[in-house]
Amino acid sequence: MKFIHLSDLHIGKRVNGFSMLEDQRYILQQILNVIDTEQPDAILLAGDIYDRPIPPAEAVSLLDDFLVKLSERKTPVLMISGNHDSPERLNFAARLMEKSDIHIAAVYDGSGKAVTLSDAHGSVDLWLLPFVKPVHVRQCFPEDVIETYTDAVACAIRHMEIDPRHRNVLITHQFVTGSERCESEELSVGGTDHVDKTVFEPFDYVALGHLHGPQMVDGERVRYCGTPLKYSFSEAKHEKSVTVVELGAKGELAVRTVPLTPKRDMIELRGTYLEVSALEYYRSLDREAYFRITLTDEEDIPNAINKLRVIYPNLMRLDYDNRRTRGGVPVLEAVDVEQRSPLELFERFYEQQNNSPLSDVQRNYLREIMEHIWEAEG
């Protein structure tokens, strides 16, 4: 039996002020093309369907279009909510959607929802467990001791009527201890949201959502498929893909990936302003990509971001890396203000802020301004 494992679509997301809807529409069509080629038996959507609990109307429309196109392919869709989703909103019309073979488990109610499919090797039970916190599971099972996220997920699994003779697949959205995070993901204080991988022992495959980097947690059996798009520059070197899972007889598992190519990639550049604005520097680059540029000039370039956007129209982020930024906020030494002129005080301040002295032009200009102000006050 073959599955397409997806997660963390984050439909409606904005990155550094840029809407990703056009990029998401483009990549969802690529995913549909992969589905047409692979002809899977089911699509697994492991949470964070939307980027925020109340998504914009355009995001709702895009998801609606994607689900309609999936239903037209007569392939079962199994979808859960993630920590970014509003469970109640995502659960809207879930019972109606089941008639189109779209199965949604967005609100955890302790029931342990499963969808059973069959092939030549027998039954495959696909269990849908949305993102849960200890408080969610505790409400359903007040007699159980549930203090940690591991306790919560273990309790939820313990109350599933799992038949070990069947092949069992879990679709869930949690952070498993030891996995690698990206800066675009929400972090918990002190790692309180960690779930130990041992709780997934009853399953032949665990389709995880939550982390943006594709990675295996316990061999091929427990896997994050990652996001289909890059949502931060910490993901610039990621190779985004669709995960294809194939279950043979009990105990037989094969996992592979199909690469995805975005409409616009994320590229990081580094150098002086003159270097990154030179024709030979960017001639070979896709200028429509999303860029993060780190300037190494010791002095800030006036209006640099707007100047560079003439060359790189989708410049998302501009940073500096020089002696000033690496040194953090400078601590000015105490000086005897009564023994220094205002110009000398400003020169001292400027040098400690910028790690370089005023130029002669700057010094003369500053002196003229000060003299003009003093004459006006006199």
Tab-separated table of N, CA, C and O in Angstrom, residues 135-217:
chain	number	residue	atom	x	y	z
A	135	VAL	N	-3.129	18.923	28.697
A	135	VAL	CA	-4.449	19.320	29.168
A	135	VAL	C	-5.562	18.746	28.301
A	135	VAL	O	-6.644	18.398	28.808
A	136	HIS	N	-5.322	18.614	26.986
A	136	HIS	CA	-6.347	18.061	26.097
A	136	HIS	C	-6.652	16.611	26.442
A	136	HIS	O	-7.826	16.200	26.496
A	137	VAL	N	-5.605	15.822	26.666
A	137	VAL	CA	-5.801	14.401	26.938
A	137	VAL	C	-6.323	14.199	28.354
A	137	VAL	O	-7.151	13.316	28.619
A	138	ARG	N	-5.873	15.037	29.266
A	138	ARG	CA	-6.313	14.943	30.661
A	138	ARG	C	-7.824	15.149	30.783
A	138	ARG	O	-8.487	14.514	31.613
A	139	GLN	N	-8.373	16.016	29.930
A	139	GLN	CA	-9.819	16.264	29.951
A	139	GLN	C	-10.606	15.024	29.549
A	139	GLN	O	-11.715	14.801	30.040
A	140	CYS	N	-10.029	14.222	28.656
A	140	CYS	CA	-10.714	13.012	28.198
A	140	CYS	C	-10.513	11.829	29.139
A	140	CYS	O	-11.388	10.958	29.251
A	141	PHE	N	-9.356	11.813	29.814
A	141	PHE	CA	-9.038	10.688	30.698
A	141	PHE	C	-8.544	11.227	32.044
A	141	PHE	O	-7.356	11.136	32.384
A	142	PRO	N	-9.447	11.791	32.839
A	142	PRO	CA	-9.047	12.424	34.108
A	142	PRO	C	-8.466	11.434	35.118
A	142	PRO	O	-7.761	11.844	36.043
A	143	GLU	N	-8.716	10.143	34.929
A	143	GLU	CA	-8.202	9.152	35.882
A	143	GLU	C	-6.738	8.814	35.618
A	143	GLU	O	-6.069	8.223	36.474
A	144	ASP	N	-6.218	9.179	34.453
A	144	ASP	CA	-4.824	8.887	34.110
A	144	ASP	C	-3.902	9.997	34.620
A	144	ASP	O	-4.303	11.164	34.686
A	145	VAL	N	-2.674	9.626	34.954
A	145	VAL	CA	-1.673	10.607	35.374
A	145	VAL	C	-0.983	11.129	34.121
A	145	VAL	O	-0.232	10.405	33.454
A	146	ILE	N	-1.254	12.390	33.784
A	146	ILE	CA	-0.711	12.987	32.556
A	146	ILE	C	-0.060	14.313	32.925
A	146	ILE	O	-0.745	15.298	33.215
A	147	GLU	N	1.253	14.320	32.956
A	147	GLU	CA	1.991	15.533	33.313
A	147	GLU	C	2.810	16.091	32.159
A	147	GLU	O	3.006	17.293	32.066
A	148	THR	N	3.313	15.236	31.282
A	148	THR	CA	4.181	15.659	30.191
A	148	THR	C	3.530	15.373	28.843
A	148	THR	O	2.506	14.670	28.753
A	149	TYR	N	4.154	15.895	27.805
A	149	TYR	CA	3.679	15.609	26.444
A	149	TYR	C	3.823	14.125	26.127
A	149	TYR	O	2.971	13.537	25.443
A	150	THR	N	4.896	13.502	26.607
A	150	THR	CA	5.046	12.068	26.404
A	150	THR	C	3.914	11.310	27.075
A	150	THR	O	3.334	10.377	26.487
A	151	ASP	N	3.564	11.719	28.294
A	151	ASP	CA	2.419	11.093	28.992
A	151	ASP	C	1.145	11.235	28.170
A	151	ASP	O	0.359	10.288	28.049
A	152	ALA	N	0.950	12.439	27.595
A	152	ALA	CA	-0.286	12.714	26.861
A	152	ALA	C	-0.405	11.846	25.617
A	152	ALA	O	-1.445	11.212	25.368
A	153	VAL	N	0.668	11.802	24.826
A	153	VAL	CA	0.623	11.010	23.592
A	153	VAL	C	0.541	9.521	23.922
A	153	VAL	O	-0.210	8.771	23.277
A	154	ALA	N	1.275	9.083	24.933
A	154	ALA	CA	1.226	7.671	25.325
A	154	ALA	C	-0.177	7.276	25.769
A	154	ALA	O	-0.664	6.184	25.434
A	155	CYS	N	-0.814	8.153	26.508
A	155	CYS	CA	-2.181	7.875	26.969
A	155	CYS	C	-3.146	7.795	25.789
A	155	CYS	O	-3.985	6.895	25.707
A	156	ALA	N	-3.033	8.751	24.861
A	156	ALA	CA	-3.909	8.751	23.681
A	156	ALA	C	-3.739	7.468	22.879
A	156	ALA	O	-4.722	6.864	22.427
A	157	ILE	N	-2.487	7.011	22.720
A	157	ILE	CA	-2.229	5.777	21.976
A	157	ILE	C	-2.740	4.559	22.740
A	157	ILE	O	-3.301	3.624	22.157
A	158	ARG	N	-2.571	4.577	24.047
A	158	ARG	CA	-3.004	3.448	24.879
A	158	ARG	C	-4.506	3.222	24.775
A	158	ARG	O	-4.985	2.088	24.903
A	159	HIS	N	-5.263	4.292	24.534
A	159	HIS	CA	-6.716	4.168	24.441
A	159	HIS	C	-7.203	3.914	23.017
A	159	HIS	O	-8.410	3.912	22.761
A	160	MET	N	-6.275	3.718	22.075
A	160	MET	CA	-6.650	3.286	20.731
A	160	MET	C	-6.779	1.757	20.731
A	160	MET	O	-5.984	1.056	21.363
A	161	GLU	N	-7.756	1.240	20.052
A	161	GLU	CA	-7.945	-0.208	19.982
A	161	GLU	C	-7.110	-0.755	18.828
A	161	GLU	O	-7.609	-1.133	17.767
A	162	ILE	N	-5.794	-0.819	19.057
A	162	ILE	CA	-4.845	-1.203	18.013
A	162	ILE	C	-4.783	-2.730	17.904
A	162	ILE	O	-4.576	-3.422	18.893
A	163	ASP	N	-4.959	-3.216	16.696
A	163	ASP	CA	-4.843	-4.649	16.431
A	163	ASP	C	-3.432	-4.907	15.907
A	163	ASP	O	-3.094	-4.524	14.782
A	164	PRO	N	-2.581	-5.551	16.691
A	164	PRO	CA	-1.186	-5.752	16.283
A	164	PRO	C	-1.023	-6.665	15.072
A	164	PRO	O	0.043	-6.707	14.468
A	165	ARG	N	-2.082	-7.402	14.707
A	165	ARG	CA	-2.007	-8.258	13.529
A	165	ARG	C	-2.101	-7.441	12.244
A	165	ARG	O	-1.662	-7.884	11.190
A	166	HIS	N	-2.716	-6.256	12.355
A	166	HIS	CA	-2.823	-5.370	11.203
A	166	HIS	C	-1.558	-4.533	11.066
A	166	HIS	O	-0.766	-4.392	12.002
A	167	ARG	N	-1.381	-3.944	9.909
A	167	ARG	CA	-0.374	-2.894	9.752
A	167	ARG	C	-1.008	-1.598	10.251
A	167	ARG	O	-2.153	-1.276	9.856
A	168	ASN	N	-0.293	-0.885	11.100
A	168	ASN	CA	-0.845	0.311	11.733
A	168	ASN	C	0.016	1.526	11.409
A	168	ASN	O	1.239	1.494	11.551
A	169	VAL	N	-0.656	2.585	10.981
A	169	VAL	CA	0.010	3.845	10.635
A	169	VAL	C	-0.572	4.943	11.510
A	169	VAL	O	-1.802	5.042	11.658
A	170	LEU	N	0.292	5.765	12.084
A	170	LEU	CA	-0.152	6.896	12.905
A	170	LEU	C	0.178	8.199	12.185
A	170	LEU	O	1.297	8.388	11.711
A	171	ILE	N	-0.797	9.093	12.128
A	171	ILE	CA	-0.594	10.448	11.601
A	171	ILE	C	-0.717	11.385	12.786
A	171	ILE	O	-1.789	11.466	13.416
A	172	THR	N	0.366	12.074	13.133
A	172	THR	CA	0.330	12.946	14.304
A	172	THR	C	1.247	14.146	14.110
A	172	THR	O	1.993	14.227	13.126
A	173	HIS	N	1.171	15.077	15.060
A	173	HIS	CA	1.875	16.353	14.928
A	173	HIS	C	2.467	16.709	16.288
A	173	HIS	O	1.808	17.308	17.130
A	174	GLN	N	3.722	16.306	16.506
A	174	GLN	CA	4.385	16.542	17.792
A	174	GLN	C	5.879	16.722	17.555
A	174	GLN	O	6.386	16.413	16.462
A	175	PHE	N	6.582	17.201	18.595
A	175	PHE	CA	8.036	17.296	18.532
A	175	PHE	C	8.626	16.086	19.239
A	175	PHE	O	8.431	15.908	20.444
A	176	VAL	N	9.341	15.271	18.480
A	176	VAL	CA	9.947	14.070	19.043
A	176	VAL	C	11.374	14.385	19.498
A	176	VAL	O	12.149	15.003	18.758
A	177	THR	N	11.700	13.976	20.696
A	177	THR	CA	13.014	14.264	21.290
A	177	THR	C	14.146	13.853	20.358
A	177	THR	O	14.135	12.754	19.802
A	178	GLY	N	15.116	14.766	20.188
A	178	GLY	CA	16.278	14.482	19.363
A	178	GLY	C	16.171	14.975	17.943
A	178	GLY	O	17.144	14.915	17.191
A	179	SER	N	15.007	15.479	17.553
A	179	SER	CA	14.826	15.981	16.188
A	179	SER	C	15.416	17.375	16.060
A	179	SER	O	15.613	18.087	17.052
A	180	GLU	N	15.687	17.788	14.817
A	180	GLU	CA	16.306	19.080	14.552
A	180	GLU	C	15.253	20.116	14.187
A	180	GLU	O	14.450	19.905	13.289
A	181	ARG	N	15.306	21.250	14.888
A	181	ARG	CA	14.366	22.332	14.625
A	181	ARG	C	14.954	23.346	13.639
A	181	ARG	O	16.158	23.372	13.391
A	182	CYS	N	14.062	24.227	13.127
A	182	CYS	CA	14.462	25.375	12.318
A	182	CYS	C	13.962	26.636	13.011
A	182	CYS	O	13.064	26.580	13.861
A	183	GLU	N	14.512	27.791	12.629
A	183	GLU	CA	14.122	29.029	13.294
A	183	GLU	C	12.686	29.445	12.965
A	183	GLU	O	12.098	30.260	13.669
A	184	SER	N	12.099	28.866	11.899
A	184	SER	CA	10.732	29.232	11.527
A	184	SER	C	9.689	28.479	12.350
A	184	SER	O	8.485	28.708	12.193
A	185	GLU	N	10.108	27.572	13.232
A	185	GLU	CA	9.175	26.805	14.041
A	185	GLU	C	9.012	27.436	15.419
A	185	GLU	O	9.915	28.093	15.925
A	186	GLU	N	7.851	27.206	16.020
A	186	GLU	CA	7.614	27.698	17.370
A	186	GLU	C	8.407	26.854	18.365
A	186	GLU	O	8.402	25.627	18.308
A	187	LEU	N	9.097	27.533	19.277
A	187	LEU	CA	9.889	26.835	20.285
A	187	LEU	C	9.193	26.877	21.632
A	187	LEU	O	8.536	27.858	21.980
A	188	SER	N	9.348	25.808	22.384
A	188	SER	CA	8.788	25.777	23.733
A	188	SER	C	9.871	26.113	24.733
A	188	SER	O	11.058	25.966	24.461
A	189	VAL	N	9.462	26.566	25.890
A	189	VAL	CA	10.415	26.907	26.940
A	189	VAL	C	10.925	25.627	27.576
A	189	VAL	O	10.154	24.807	28.072
A	190	GLY	N	12.252	25.454	27.515
A	190	GLY	CA	12.868	24.321	28.194
A	190	GLY	C	12.554	22.966	27.598
A	190	GLY	O	12.721	21.936	28.255
A	191	GLY	N	12.081	22.926	26.347
A	191	GLY	CA	11.797	21.647	25.718
A	191	GLY	C	10.648	20.895	26.351
A	191	GLY	O	10.609	19.658	26.356
A	192	THR	N	9.659	21.613	26.884
A	192	THR	CA	8.550	20.963	27.582
A	192	THR	C	7.632	20.191	26.651
A	192	THR	O	6.823	19.378	27.108
A	193	ASP	N	7.741	20.432	25.324
A	193	ASP	CA	6.827	19.771	24.393
A	193	ASP	C	7.406	18.482	23.814
A	193	ASP	O	6.840	17.900	22.897
A	194	HIS	N	8.537	18.013	24.335
A	194	HIS	CA	9.183	16.822	23.791
A	194	HIS	C	8.350	15.565	24.023
A	194	HIS	O	7.757	15.372	25.084
A	195	VAL	N	8.343	14.701	22.994
A	195	VAL	CA	7.697	13.393	23.096
A	195	VAL	C	8.746	12.331	22.801
A	195	VAL	O	9.453	12.413	21.788
A	196	ASP	N	8.853	11.332	23.677
A	196	ASP	CA	9.834	10.268	23.468
A	196	ASP	C	9.351	9.311	22.373
A	196	ASP	O	8.176	8.935	22.335
A	197	LYS	N	10.260	8.915	21.499
A	197	LYS	CA	9.883	8.087	20.345
A	197	LYS	C	9.384	6.695	20.748
A	197	LYS	O	8.730	6.011	19.943
A	198	THR	N	9.658	6.264	21.974
A	198	THR	CA	9.236	4.927	22.402
A	198	THR	C	7.715	4.781	22.420
A	198	THR	O	7.215	3.658	22.351
A	199	VAL	N	6.983	5.899	22.490
A	199	VAL	CA	5.512	5.806	22.522
A	199	VAL	C	4.956	5.306	21.194
A	199	VAL	O	3.796	4.880	21.117
A	200	PHE	N	5.772	5.339	20.130
A	200	PHE	CA	5.292	4.963	18.792
A	200	PHE	C	5.564	3.504	18.457
A	200	PHE	O	5.429	3.088	17.302
A	201	GLU	N	5.922	2.712	19.435
A	201	GLU	CA	6.281	1.311	19.220
A	201	GLU	C	5.190	0.491	18.508
A	201	GLU	O	5.504	-0.390	17.693
A	202	PRO	N	3.897	0.740	18.760
A	202	PRO	CA	2.872	-0.118	18.136
A	202	PRO	C	2.691	0.086	16.636
A	202	PRO	O	1.931	-0.669	16.005
A	203	PHE	N	3.388	1.066	16.036
A	203	PHE	CA	3.060	1.435	14.661
A	203	PHE	C	4.133	0.995	13.663
A	203	PHE	O	5.331	1.012	13.948
A	204	ASP	N	3.655	0.644	12.475
A	204	ASP	CA	4.544	0.255	11.386
A	204	ASP	C	5.108	1.477	10.664
A	204	ASP	O	6.162	1.388	10.046
A	205	TYR	N	4.390	2.586	10.735
A	205	TYR	CA	4.906	3.854	10.199
A	205	TYR	C	4.232	4.989	10.949
A	205	TYR	O	3.032	4.922	11.242
A	206	VAL	N	5.013	6.037	11.262
A	206	VAL	CA	4.483	7.226	11.927
A	206	VAL	C	4.738	8.424	11.020
A	206	VAL	O	5.899	8.779	10.764
A	207	ALA	N	3.665	9.007	10.511
A	207	ALA	CA	3.744	10.172	9.625
A	207	ALA	C	3.668	11.425	10.488
A	207	ALA	O	2.587	11.818	10.943
A	208	LEU	N	4.829	12.032	10.714
A	208	LEU	CA	4.914	13.169	11.624
A	208	LEU	C	4.823	14.493	10.886
A	208	LEU	O	5.308	14.644	9.764
A	209	GLY	N	4.212	15.455	11.549
A	209	GLY	CA	4.254	16.846	11.152
A	209	GLY	C	4.784	17.669	12.306
A	209	GLY	O	4.874	17.193	13.434
A	210	HIS	N	5.167	18.908	12.034
A	210	HIS	CA	5.586	19.897	13.027
A	210	HIS	C	6.944	20.500	12.699
A	210	HIS	O	7.121	21.711	12.774
A	211	LEU	N	7.933	19.655	12.342
A	211	LEU	CA	9.258	20.163	12.041
A	211	LEU	C	9.420	20.368	10.539
A	211	LEU	O	8.930	19.580	9.733
A	212	HIS	N	10.138	21.431	10.171
A	212	HIS	CA	10.200	21.842	8.773
A	212	HIS	C	11.289	21.156	7.969
A	212	HIS	O	11.270	21.181	6.737
A	213	GLY	N	12.247	20.542	8.627
A	213	GLY	CA	13.303	19.827	7.933
A	213	GLY	C	12.956	18.356	7.805
A	213	GLY	O	12.652	17.691	8.805
A	214	PRO	N	12.970	17.799	6.577
A	214	PRO	CA	12.694	16.362	6.434
A	214	PRO	C	13.753	15.546	7.174
A	214	PRO	O	14.948	15.798	7.038
A	215	GLN	N	13.316	14.564	7.960
A	215	GLN	CA	14.275	13.788	8.761
A	215	GLN	C	13.618	12.534	9.312
A	215	GLN	O	12.404	12.480	9.522
A	216	MET	N	14.467	11.525	9.532
A	216	MET	CA	14.017	10.288	10.154
A	216	MET	C	14.342	10.344	11.641
A	216	MET	O	15.400	10.840	12.027
A	217	VAL	N	13.445	9.830	12.456
A	217	VAL	CA	13.626	9.852	13.903
A	217	VAL	C	14.007	8.475	14.430
A	217	VAL	O	14.854	8.338	15.304
